[in-house]
PDB file of C-alpha atoms in Angstrom:
ATOM      1  CA  MET A   9     -19.120 -50.720  73.934  1.00 81.00           C
ATOM      2  CA  ILE A  10     -20.403 -47.147  73.574  1.00 93.00           C
ATOM      3  CA  TYR A  11     -22.383 -47.935  70.420  1.00 95.00           C
ATOM      4  CA  LEU A  12     -23.923 -51.005  72.040  1.00 94.00           C
ATOM      5  CA  SER A  13     -24.935 -48.936  75.064  1.00 94.00           C
ATOM      6  CA  ILE A  14     -26.604 -46.335  72.832  1.00 96.00           C
ATOM      7  CA  SER A  15     -28.433 -49.115  70.973  1.00 95.00           C
ATOM      8  CA  VAL A  16     -29.791 -50.505  74.245  1.00 93.00           C
ATOM      9  CA  LEU A  17     -30.908 -47.063  75.461  1.00 94.00           C
ATOM     10  CA  ALA A  18     -32.657 -46.370  72.156  1.00 94.00           C
ATOM     11  CA  MET A  19     -34.469 -49.712  72.343  1.00 88.00           C
ATOM     12  CA  VAL A  20     -35.570 -48.979  75.903  1.00 88.00           C
ATOM     13  CA  PHE A  21     -36.787 -45.572  74.726  1.00 91.00           C
ATOM     14  CA  ASN A  22     -38.881 -47.286  72.055  1.00 88.00           C
ATOM     15  CA  GLY A  23     -40.277 -49.655  74.654  1.00 84.00           C
ATOM     16  CA  THR A  24     -41.431 -46.742  76.800  1.00 87.00           C
ATOM     17  CA  VAL A  25     -42.985 -45.070  73.738  1.00 89.00           C
ATOM     18  CA  LEU A  26     -45.022 -48.203  72.987  1.00 81.00           C
ATOM     19  CA  LYS A  27     -45.972 -48.618  76.646  1.00 81.00           C
ATOM     20  CA  TRP A  28     -47.145 -45.005  76.736  1.00 86.00           C
ATOM     21  CA  GLY A  29     -49.221 -45.725  73.642  1.00 85.00           C
ATOM     22  CA  GLU A  30     -50.785 -48.834  75.149  1.00 76.00           C
ATOM     23  CA  THR A  31     -51.996 -46.779  78.106  1.00 81.00           C
ATOM     24  CA  ARG A  32     -53.594 -44.353  75.640  1.00 85.00           C
ATOM     25  CA  GLY A  33     -55.289 -46.893  73.380  1.00 82.00           C
ATOM     26  CA  GLN A  34     -52.954 -46.322  70.429  1.00 83.00           C
ATOM     27  CA  ASN A  35     -53.514 -47.531  66.872  1.00 84.00           C
ATOM     28  CA  ARG A  36     -50.650 -50.034  66.785  1.00 81.00           C
ATOM     29  CA  LEU A  37     -50.556 -50.561  63.034  1.00 84.00           C
ATOM     30  CA  LEU A  38     -50.577 -46.841  62.323  1.00 89.00           C
ATOM     31  CA  VAL A  39     -47.766 -46.193  64.810  1.00 89.00           C
ATOM     32  CA  ILE A  40     -45.686 -48.950  63.232  1.00 89.00           C
ATOM     33  CA  GLY A  41     -46.430 -47.690  59.714  1.00 92.00           C
ATOM     34  CA  ILE A  42     -45.394 -44.120  60.557  1.00 94.00           C
ATOM     35  CA  ASN A  43     -42.325 -45.515  62.306  1.00 94.00           C
ATOM     36  CA  TYR A  44     -41.132 -47.238  59.141  1.00 95.00           C
ATOM     37  CA  LEU A  45     -42.004 -44.209  57.007  1.00 96.00           C
ATOM     38  CA  CYS A  46     -39.922 -41.975  59.257  1.00 97.00           C
ATOM     39  CA  ALA A  47     -37.038 -44.462  59.535  1.00 97.00           C
ATOM     40  CA  THR A  48     -36.936 -45.051  55.768  1.00 97.00           C
ATOM     41  CA  ALA A  49     -36.902 -41.321  55.043  1.00 97.00           C
ATOM     42  CA  GLY A  50     -34.176 -40.730  57.621  1.00 97.00           C
ATOM     43  CA  MET A  51     -31.877 -43.511  56.404  1.00 97.00           C
ATOM     44  CA  THR A  52     -32.444 -42.593  52.753  1.00 97.00           C
ATOM     45  CA  ALA A  53     -31.520 -38.976  53.497  1.00 97.00           C
ATOM     46  CA  LEU A  54     -28.375 -40.159  55.294  1.00 96.00           C
ATOM     47  CA  TRP A  55     -27.446 -42.408  52.363  1.00 96.00           C
ATOM     48  CA  LEU A  56     -27.879 -39.552  49.887  1.00 96.00           C
ATOM     49  CA  SER A  57     -25.852 -37.203  52.082  1.00 95.00           C
ATOM     50  CA  GLN A  58     -23.020 -39.740  51.949  1.00 92.00           C
ATOM     51  CA  GLY A  59     -22.971 -39.701  48.155  1.00 91.00           C
ATOM     52  CA  GLY A  60     -25.818 -42.090  47.396  1.00 86.00           C
ATOM     53  CA  GLY A  61     -25.467 -44.159  44.265  1.00 90.00           C
ATOM     54  CA  LEU A  62     -26.485 -47.739  43.576  1.00 93.00           C
ATOM     55  CA  PRO A  63     -25.607 -50.020  46.527  1.00 95.00           C
ATOM     56  CA  SER A  64     -23.734 -53.282  46.044  1.00 96.00           C
ATOM     57  CA  ARG A  65     -25.544 -56.506  45.221  1.00 96.00           C
ATOM     58  CA  THR A  66     -24.983 -57.729  48.778  1.00 96.00           C
ATOM     59  CA  THR A  67     -26.805 -54.708  50.188  1.00 97.00           C
ATOM     60  CA  LEU A  68     -29.563 -54.946  47.568  1.00 97.00           C
ATOM     61  CA  LEU A  69     -30.114 -58.586  48.577  1.00 97.00           C
ATOM     62  CA  LEU A  70     -29.783 -58.473  52.365  1.00 97.00           C
ATOM     63  CA  GLY A  71     -31.657 -55.190  52.861  1.00 97.00           C
ATOM     64  CA  PRO A  72     -35.044 -56.413  51.571  1.00 97.00           C
ATOM     65  CA  ILE A  73     -34.574 -59.800  53.278  1.00 97.00           C
ATOM     66  CA  GLY A  74     -34.088 -57.985  56.566  1.00 95.00           C
ATOM     67  CA  GLY A  75     -37.121 -55.836  55.783  1.00 96.00           C
ATOM     68  CA  VAL A  76     -39.358 -58.839  55.234  1.00 95.00           C
ATOM     69  CA  LEU A  77     -38.178 -60.317  58.527  1.00 94.00           C
ATOM     70  CA  TYR A  78     -38.819 -56.990  60.285  1.00 90.00           C
ATOM     71  CA  GLY A  79     -42.282 -56.557  58.785  1.00 87.00           C
ATOM     72  CA  VAL A  80     -43.594 -60.118  58.998  1.00 88.00           C
ATOM     73  CA  GLY A  81     -41.975 -60.652  62.383  1.00 85.00           C
ATOM     74  CA  LEU A  82     -43.730 -57.595  63.751  1.00 79.00           C
ATOM     75  CA  PHE A  83     -47.144 -58.796  62.584  1.00 79.00           C
ATOM     76  CA  ILE A  84     -46.508 -62.241  64.084  1.00 85.00           C
ATOM     77  CA  TRP A  85     -45.467 -60.610  67.348  1.00 77.00           C
ATOM     78  CA  MET A  86     -48.718 -58.621  67.446  1.00 71.00           C
ATOM     79  CA  VAL A  87     -50.753 -61.809  66.936  1.00 75.00           C
ATOM     80  CA  ALA A  88     -48.691 -63.552  69.623  1.00 74.00           C
ATOM     81  CA  ILE A  89     -49.440 -60.695  72.030  1.00 67.00           C
ATOM     82  CA  ALA A  90     -53.149 -61.286  71.522  1.00 65.00           C
ATOM     83  CA  ARG A  91     -52.848 -65.083  71.839  1.00 73.00           C
ATOM     84  CA  ALA A  92     -50.217 -65.513  74.566  1.00 66.00           C
ATOM     85  CA  GLY A  93     -49.794 -62.150  76.271  1.00 63.00           C
ATOM     86  CA  LEU A  94     -47.332 -59.256  75.951  1.00 61.00           C
ATOM     87  CA  GLY A  95     -44.763 -60.517  78.465  1.00 62.00           C
ATOM     88  CA  THR A  96     -44.477 -64.037  77.088  1.00 64.00           C
ATOM     89  CA  SER A  97     -44.341 -62.788  73.497  1.00 70.00           C
ATOM     90  CA  THR A  98     -41.623 -60.282  74.341  1.00 69.00           C
ATOM     91  CA  ALA A  99     -39.660 -62.985  76.163  1.00 70.00           C
ATOM     92  CA  ALA A 100     -39.830 -65.178  73.046  1.00 74.00           C
ATOM     93  CA  MET A 101     -38.539 -62.231  71.026  1.00 78.00           C
ATOM     94  CA  ARG A 102     -35.610 -61.703  73.374  1.00 75.00           C
ATOM     95  CA  LEU A 103     -34.798 -65.438  73.513  1.00 77.00           C
ATOM     96  CA  SER A 104     -34.326 -65.374  69.719  1.00 84.00           C
ATOM     97  CA  VAL A 105     -30.884 -63.902  70.381  1.00 85.00           C
ATOM     98  CA  VAL A 106     -29.721 -67.526  70.380  1.00 85.00           C
ATOM     99  CA  TRP A 107     -29.789 -67.569  66.544  1.00 89.00           C
ATOM    100  CA  PRO A 108     -27.247 -64.799  65.787  1.00 92.00           C
ATOM    101  CA  THR A 109     -25.167 -65.899  68.761  1.00 90.00           C
ATOM    102  CA  LEU A 110     -24.860 -69.474  67.478  1.00 88.00           C
ATOM    103  CA  LEU A 111     -24.224 -68.161  63.954  1.00 91.00           C
ATOM    104  CA  SER A 112     -21.333 -66.059  65.245  1.00 92.00           C
ATOM    105  CA  ILE A 113     -19.795 -69.133  66.847  1.00 90.00           C
ATOM    106  CA  ALA A 114     -20.455 -71.606  64.007  1.00 90.00           C
ATOM    107  CA  LEU A 115     -19.588 -69.505  60.949  1.00 91.00           C
ATOM    108  CA  PHE A 116     -17.300 -66.764  62.215  1.00 91.00           C
ATOM    109  CA  ASP A 117     -15.356 -68.610  64.940  1.00 90.00           C
ATOM    110  CA  GLU A 118     -16.229 -66.056  67.623  1.00 91.00           C
ATOM    111  CA  ILE A 119     -15.489 -68.168  70.672  1.00 90.00           C
ATOM    112  CA  PRO A 120     -16.271 -66.328  73.934  1.00 89.00           C
ATOM    113  CA  SER A 121     -13.958 -66.421  76.939  1.00 90.00           C
ATOM    114  CA  ILE A 122     -14.982 -68.451  79.988  1.00 92.00           C
ATOM    115  CA  PRO A 123     -16.407 -65.407  81.857  1.00 91.00           C
ATOM    116  CA  GLN A 124     -18.199 -64.258  78.691  1.00 90.00           C
ATOM    117  CA  GLY A 125     -19.544 -67.743  78.054  1.00 91.00           C
ATOM    118  CA  THR A 126     -20.876 -67.841  81.596  1.00 93.00           C
ATOM    119  CA  GLY A 127     -22.417 -64.416  81.080  1.00 90.00           C
ATOM    120  CA  ILE A 128     -24.088 -65.558  77.860  1.00 89.00           C
ATOM    121  CA  ALA A 129     -25.595 -68.491  79.749  1.00 91.00           C
ATOM    122  CA  PHE A 130     -26.955 -66.104  82.389  1.00 90.00           C
ATOM    123  CA  ALA A 131     -28.363 -63.879  79.623  1.00 85.00           C
ATOM    124  CA  PHE A 132     -30.332 -66.812  78.191  1.00 84.00           C
ATOM    125  CA  LEU A 133     -31.406 -67.765  81.718  1.00 87.00           C
ATOM    126  CA  ALA A 134     -32.662 -64.231  82.342  1.00 83.00           C
ATOM    127  CA  ILE A 135     -34.763 -64.295  79.183  1.00 76.00           C
ATOM    128  CA  ALA A 136     -36.170 -67.730  80.007  1.00 77.00           C
ATOM    129  CA  MET A 137     -37.120 -66.513  83.483  1.00 80.00           C
ATOM    130  CA  LEU A 138     -39.487 -63.973  81.963  1.00 70.00           C
ATOM    131  CA  VAL A 139     -41.771 -66.713  80.614  1.00 64.00           C
ATOM    132  CA  PRO A 140     -43.021 -68.354  83.870  1.00 62.00           C
ATOM    133  CA  GLY A 141     -43.924 -64.967  85.316  1.00 55.00           C
ATOM    134  CA  GLN A 142     -46.078 -64.135  82.319  1.00 52.00           C
ATOM    135  CA  ARG A 143     -47.929 -67.390  81.661  1.00 50.00           C
ATOM    136  CA  GLY A 144     -51.080 -65.962  83.142  1.00 49.00           C
ATOM    137  CA  ASN A 145     -51.378 -63.413  80.338  1.00 46.00           C
ATOM    138  CA  GLU A 146     -53.566 -65.472  78.025  1.00 46.00           C
ATOM    139  CA  ASN A 147     -56.458 -63.677  76.390  1.00 45.00           C
ATOM    140  CA  GLU A 148     -60.052 -63.984  77.538  1.00 44.00           C
ATOM    141  CA  HIS A 149     -60.606 -67.092  75.419  1.00 40.00           C
ATOM    142  CA  GLY A 150     -57.730 -68.899  77.131  1.00 43.00           C
ATOM    143  CA  GLN A 151     -55.685 -69.253  73.952  1.00 50.00           C
ATOM    144  CA  ARG A 152     -52.019 -69.709  74.722  1.00 56.00           C
ATOM    145  CA  GLY A 153     -50.771 -69.322  71.197  1.00 66.00           C
ATOM    146  CA  TRP A 154     -47.498 -71.206  71.626  1.00 72.00           C
ATOM    147  CA  PRO A 155     -47.149 -71.837  67.857  1.00 82.00           C
ATOM    148  CA  TRP A 156     -47.072 -68.061  67.372  1.00 82.00           C
ATOM    149  CA  LEU A 157     -44.351 -67.775  70.003  1.00 77.00           C
ATOM    150  CA  VAL A 158     -42.248 -70.218  67.992  1.00 83.00           C
ATOM    151  CA  TRP A 159     -42.631 -68.058  64.872  1.00 89.00           C
ATOM    152  CA  VAL A 160     -41.731 -64.951  66.870  1.00 84.00           C
ATOM    153  CA  PHE A 161     -38.593 -66.776  67.994  1.00 84.00           C
ATOM    154  CA  VAL A 162     -37.704 -67.732  64.403  1.00 88.00           C
ATOM    155  CA  PHE A 163     -38.392 -64.423  62.643  1.00 90.00           C
ATOM    156  CA  THR A 164     -36.882 -62.145  65.277  1.00 88.00           C
ATOM    157  CA  GLY A 165     -33.777 -64.299  65.420  1.00 89.00           C
ATOM    158  CA  GLY A 166     -33.586 -64.061  61.643  1.00 93.00           C
ATOM    159  CA  ILE A 167     -33.249 -60.286  61.899  1.00 92.00           C
ATOM    160  CA  GLY A 168     -30.179 -60.632  64.095  1.00 92.00           C
ATOM    161  CA  VAL A 169     -28.730 -63.200  61.696  1.00 95.00           C
ATOM    162  CA  VAL A 170     -29.117 -60.834  58.725  1.00 96.00           C
ATOM    163  CA  LEU A 171     -27.510 -57.958  60.663  1.00 95.00           C
ATOM    164  CA  LYS A 172     -24.561 -60.149  61.613  1.00 95.00           C
ATOM    165  CA  ILE A 173     -24.086 -61.479  58.071  1.00 96.00           C
ATOM    166  CA  PHE A 174     -24.200 -57.954  56.643  1.00 96.00           C
ATOM    167  CA  THR A 175     -21.483 -56.729  59.010  1.00 95.00           C
ATOM    168  CA  GLU A 176     -19.294 -59.653  57.942  1.00 95.00           C
ATOM    169  CA  VAL A 177     -19.805 -59.699  54.154  1.00 95.00           C
ATOM    170  CA  GLY A 178     -21.326 -56.292  53.377  1.00 95.00           C
ATOM    171  CA  ASP A 179     -19.762 -52.862  52.923  1.00 94.00           C
ATOM    172  CA  VAL A 180     -19.685 -50.830  56.138  1.00 92.00           C
ATOM    173  CA  ALA A 181     -20.024 -47.654  54.078  1.00 94.00           C
ATOM    174  CA  GLU A 182     -23.446 -48.889  52.951  1.00 96.00           C
ATOM    175  CA  ASN A 183     -24.975 -49.293  56.419  1.00 96.00           C
ATOM    176  CA  SER A 184     -27.459 -46.489  55.759  1.00 96.00           C
ATOM    177  CA  ALA A 185     -28.448 -47.930  52.368  1.00 97.00           C
ATOM    178  CA  PHE A 186     -28.937 -51.371  53.908  1.00 97.00           C
ATOM    179  CA  LEU A 187     -31.197 -49.983  56.642  1.00 97.00           C
ATOM    180  CA  ALA A 188     -33.097 -47.771  54.180  1.00 97.00           C
ATOM    181  CA  LEU A 189     -33.910 -50.858  52.100  1.00 97.00           C
ATOM    182  CA  ALA A 190     -34.833 -52.889  55.192  1.00 97.00           C
ATOM    183  CA  PHE A 191     -37.078 -50.192  56.665  1.00 97.00           C
ATOM    184  CA  GLY A 192     -38.598 -49.442  53.258  1.00 97.00           C
ATOM    185  CA  THR A 193     -39.495 -53.095  52.641  1.00 97.00           C
ATOM    186  CA  ALA A 194     -40.974 -53.446  56.124  1.00 95.00           C
ATOM    187  CA  GLY A 195     -42.842 -50.190  55.571  1.00 95.00           C
ATOM    188  CA  VAL A 196     -44.495 -51.487  52.405  1.00 95.00           C
ATOM    189  CA  LEU A 197     -45.771 -54.508  54.326  1.00 92.00           C
ATOM    190  CA  ALA A 198     -46.929 -52.386  57.265  1.00 90.00           C
ATOM    191  CA  TRP A 199     -48.764 -49.829  55.141  1.00 92.00           C
ATOM    192  CA  GLY A 200     -50.385 -52.608  53.137  1.00 88.00           C
ATOM    193  CA  ALA A 201     -52.005 -53.688  56.387  1.00 82.00           C
ATOM    194  CA  VAL A 202     -52.791 -50.130  57.531  1.00 82.00           C
ATOM    195  CA  LEU A 203     -54.490 -49.111  54.285  1.00 84.00           C
ATOM    196  CA  GLY A 204     -56.481 -52.334  54.233  1.00 77.00           C
ATOM    197  CA  ARG A 205     -58.362 -51.279  57.358  1.00 76.00           C
ATOM    198  CA  SER A 206     -60.498 -48.364  58.443  1.00 71.00           C
ATOM    199  CA  TRP A 207     -58.521 -46.051  60.717  1.00 71.00           C
ATOM    200  CA  ARG A 208     -58.156 -42.506  61.912  1.00 74.00           C
ATOM    201  CA  ALA A 209     -54.866 -40.749  62.497  1.00 74.00           C
ATOM    202  CA  GLY A 210     -54.609 -39.186  65.942  1.00 82.00           C
ATOM    203  CA  LYS A 211     -51.930 -36.616  66.751  1.00 89.00           C
ATOM    204  CA  GLU A 212     -50.490 -38.774  69.519  1.00 91.00           C
ATOM    205  CA  ASP A 213     -50.271 -41.808  67.224  1.00 91.00           C
ATOM    206  CA  VAL A 214     -48.369 -39.746  64.662  1.00 93.00           C
ATOM    207  CA  LEU A 215     -46.036 -38.433  67.375  1.00 95.00           C
ATOM    208  CA  ARG A 216     -45.412 -41.921  68.740  1.00 93.00           C
ATOM    209  CA  GLY A 217     -44.728 -43.225  65.242  1.00 93.00           C
ATOM    210  CA  VAL A 218     -42.152 -40.503  64.609  1.00 96.00           C
ATOM    211  CA  LEU A 219     -40.490 -41.028  67.993  1.00 96.00           C
ATOM    212  CA  PHE A 220     -40.398 -44.781  67.469  1.00 93.00           C
ATOM    213  CA  GLY A 221     -38.935 -44.282  63.989  1.00 95.00           C
ATOM    214  CA  VAL A 222     -36.131 -42.104  65.342  1.00 97.00           C
ATOM    215  CA  GLY A 223     -35.416 -44.659  68.048  1.00 95.00           C
ATOM    216  CA  ASN A 224     -35.491 -47.436  65.463  1.00 94.00           C
ATOM    217  CA  MET A 225     -32.869 -45.678  63.358  1.00 96.00           C
ATOM    218  CA  VAL A 226     -30.588 -45.050  66.330  1.00 97.00           C
ATOM    219  CA  THR A 227     -30.981 -48.624  67.607  1.00 95.00           C
ATOM    220  CA  ASN A 228     -30.069 -50.292  64.321  1.00 95.00           C
ATOM    221  CA  VAL A 229     -27.360 -47.859  63.194  1.00 96.00           C
ATOM    222  CA  THR A 230     -25.494 -48.151  66.495  1.00 96.00           C
ATOM    223  CA  LEU A 231     -25.987 -51.938  66.638  1.00 95.00           C
ATOM    224  CA  LEU A 232     -24.417 -52.304  63.192  1.00 96.00           C
ATOM    225  CA  MET A 233     -21.550 -50.052  64.293  1.00 95.00           C
ATOM    226  CA  ALA A 234     -21.106 -52.118  67.459  1.00 95.00           C
ATOM    227  CA  LEU A 235     -20.975 -55.369  65.477  1.00 95.00           C
ATOM    228  CA  GLU A 236     -18.006 -54.006  63.519  1.00 92.00           C
ATOM    229  CA  SER A 237     -15.838 -54.215  66.644  1.00 91.00           C
ATOM    230  CA  VAL A 238     -17.728 -56.366  69.166  1.00 92.00           C
ATOM    231  CA  PRO A 239     -18.186 -60.116  68.478  1.00 93.00           C
ATOM    232  CA  GLY A 240     -21.761 -61.205  67.916  1.00 93.00           C
ATOM    233  CA  THR A 241     -21.420 -63.713  70.764  1.00 91.00           C
ATOM    234  CA  VAL A 242     -20.954 -60.717  73.088  1.00 91.00           C
ATOM    235  CA  ALA A 243     -23.046 -58.040  71.380  1.00 93.00           C
ATOM    236  CA  PHE A 244     -26.383 -59.853  71.073  1.00 92.00           C
ATOM    237  CA  PRO A 245     -26.629 -61.351  74.603  1.00 91.00           C
ATOM    238  CA  LEU A 246     -25.321 -58.104  76.151  1.00 90.00           C
ATOM    239  CA  ASN A 247     -27.827 -56.064  74.154  1.00 90.00           C
ATOM    240  CA  ASN A 248     -30.756 -58.196  75.276  1.00 84.00           C
ATOM    241  CA  SER A 249     -29.641 -58.339  78.906  1.00 87.00           C
ATOM    242  CA  GLY A 250     -29.389 -54.563  79.067  1.00 88.00           C
ATOM    243  CA  ILE A 251     -32.841 -54.187  77.540  1.00 84.00           C
ATOM    244  CA  ILE A 252     -34.356 -56.632  80.060  1.00 80.00           C
ATOM    245  CA  VAL A 253     -32.899 -54.776  83.030  1.00 85.00           C
ATOM    246  CA  LEU A 254     -33.738 -51.251  81.909  1.00 87.00           C
ATOM    247  CA  THR A 255     -37.201 -51.892  80.471  1.00 82.00           C
ATOM    248  CA  THR A 256     -38.255 -53.817  83.570  1.00 80.00           C
ATOM    249  CA  LEU A 257     -36.973 -51.064  85.852  1.00 85.00           C
ATOM    250  CA  ALA A 258     -38.674 -48.443  83.689  1.00 84.00           C
ATOM    251  CA  GLY A 259     -41.955 -50.322  84.064  1.00 81.00           C
ATOM    252  CA  VAL A 260     -41.546 -50.397  87.842  1.00 82.00           C
ATOM    253  CA  LEU A 261     -40.578 -46.729  88.202  1.00 86.00           C
ATOM    254  CA  MET A 262     -42.840 -45.152  85.582  1.00 86.00           C
ATOM    255  CA  TRP A 263     -45.944 -47.368  85.584  1.00 79.00           C
ATOM    256  CA  LYS A 264     -45.713 -49.039  88.986  1.00 81.00           C
ATOM    257  CA  GLU A 265     -45.546 -52.487  87.388  1.00 75.00           C
ATOM    258  CA  LYS A 266     -44.843 -55.491  89.585  1.00 79.00           C
ATOM    259  CA  PRO A 267     -42.488 -57.957  87.865  1.00 75.00           C
ATOM    260  CA  GLY A 268     -42.948 -60.576  90.569  1.00 79.00           C
ATOM    261  CA  ALA A 269     -40.357 -63.047  91.805  1.00 84.00           C
ATOM    262  CA  TRP A 270     -39.487 -64.360  88.338  1.00 81.00           C
ATOM    263  CA  GLY A 271     -39.148 -60.836  86.986  1.00 80.00           C
ATOM    264  CA  TYR A 272     -36.770 -59.738  89.712  1.00 84.00           C
ATOM    265  CA  ALA A 273     -34.810 -62.971  89.312  1.00 86.00           C
ATOM    266  CA  ALA A 274     -34.500 -62.179  85.590  1.00 83.00           C
ATOM    267  CA  ILE A 275     -33.153 -58.714  86.426  1.00 84.00           C
ATOM    268  CA  GLY A 276     -30.566 -60.270  88.721  1.00 89.00           C
ATOM    269  CA  ALA A 277     -29.477 -62.844  86.138  1.00 88.00           C
ATOM    270  CA  ALA A 278     -29.348 -60.212  83.386  1.00 86.00           C
ATOM    271  CA  SER A 279     -27.299 -57.858  85.570  1.00 90.00           C
ATOM    272  CA  LEU A 280     -24.824 -60.625  86.297  1.00 91.00           C
ATOM    273  CA  ALA A 281     -24.706 -61.431  82.582  1.00 89.00           C
ATOM    274  CA  ILE A 282     -23.829 -57.821  81.773  1.00 88.00           C
ATOM    275  CA  VAL A 283     -20.936 -57.855  84.240  1.00 89.00           C
ATOM    276  CA  LEU A 284     -19.511 -61.181  83.035  1.00 90.00           C
ATOM    277  CA  ILE A 285     -19.893 -60.482  79.302  1.00 88.00           C
ATOM    278  CA  SER A 286     -18.201 -57.095  79.742  1.00 80.00           C
ATOM    279  CA  LEU A 287     -15.053 -58.675  81.248  1.00 74.00           C
TER     280      LEU A 287
END
């Protein structure tokens, strides 16, 4: 579970980096572009340090597919934030854990125990609880943007599916090559959008992009390592539950956010999910 714990902490770190940026009026696209540039460089360097060479066909196929899902999914998420609010969009992203979880059960026969199954149910409940508390976050035009939330759900879930499939059919020794291809593909999409607009690079945006890129590498490397020994039915719900608890608490402690009744209920359900899934 150590790798899964590190993955959760790295994701929470990235969440605080983005939150810090939002309070400073960050250039979102630039931060994301620098993130992928940094992550691609880091994973490529790691791959070369391990001997490099041409990856297998499985890695060459799944890496870019994951990258497209990362890149397009991120853009859809940004549109959803504008149309339906940050909280609701993030909840839709977290709820997408259902896809890799069901895949693990259907294709890889990863049947959870009764306590774990109960914990998984509480994990989904915790994610669903985040939506009612955020329904007031529509933009000034009153657009709810529910179709965009559906696409967030589909694309983000697709990322988890690709990660799970790679750990099952890919070569573990090519984890760094797989992530380098995924980050590189997503980076091409991100920079295509960045360069198509007028922008100015601020020092803080560059710093946030680098920090986010480092966190992105740690999150995905450790998640892949966790999936080698932890069933997807346990790893994905546990990962999301931990992120819900810690990011919500970070918002309360660092930015004096008020989750409300639904938010605190989600923390309780997620905490219970963590206990049950860990049994």
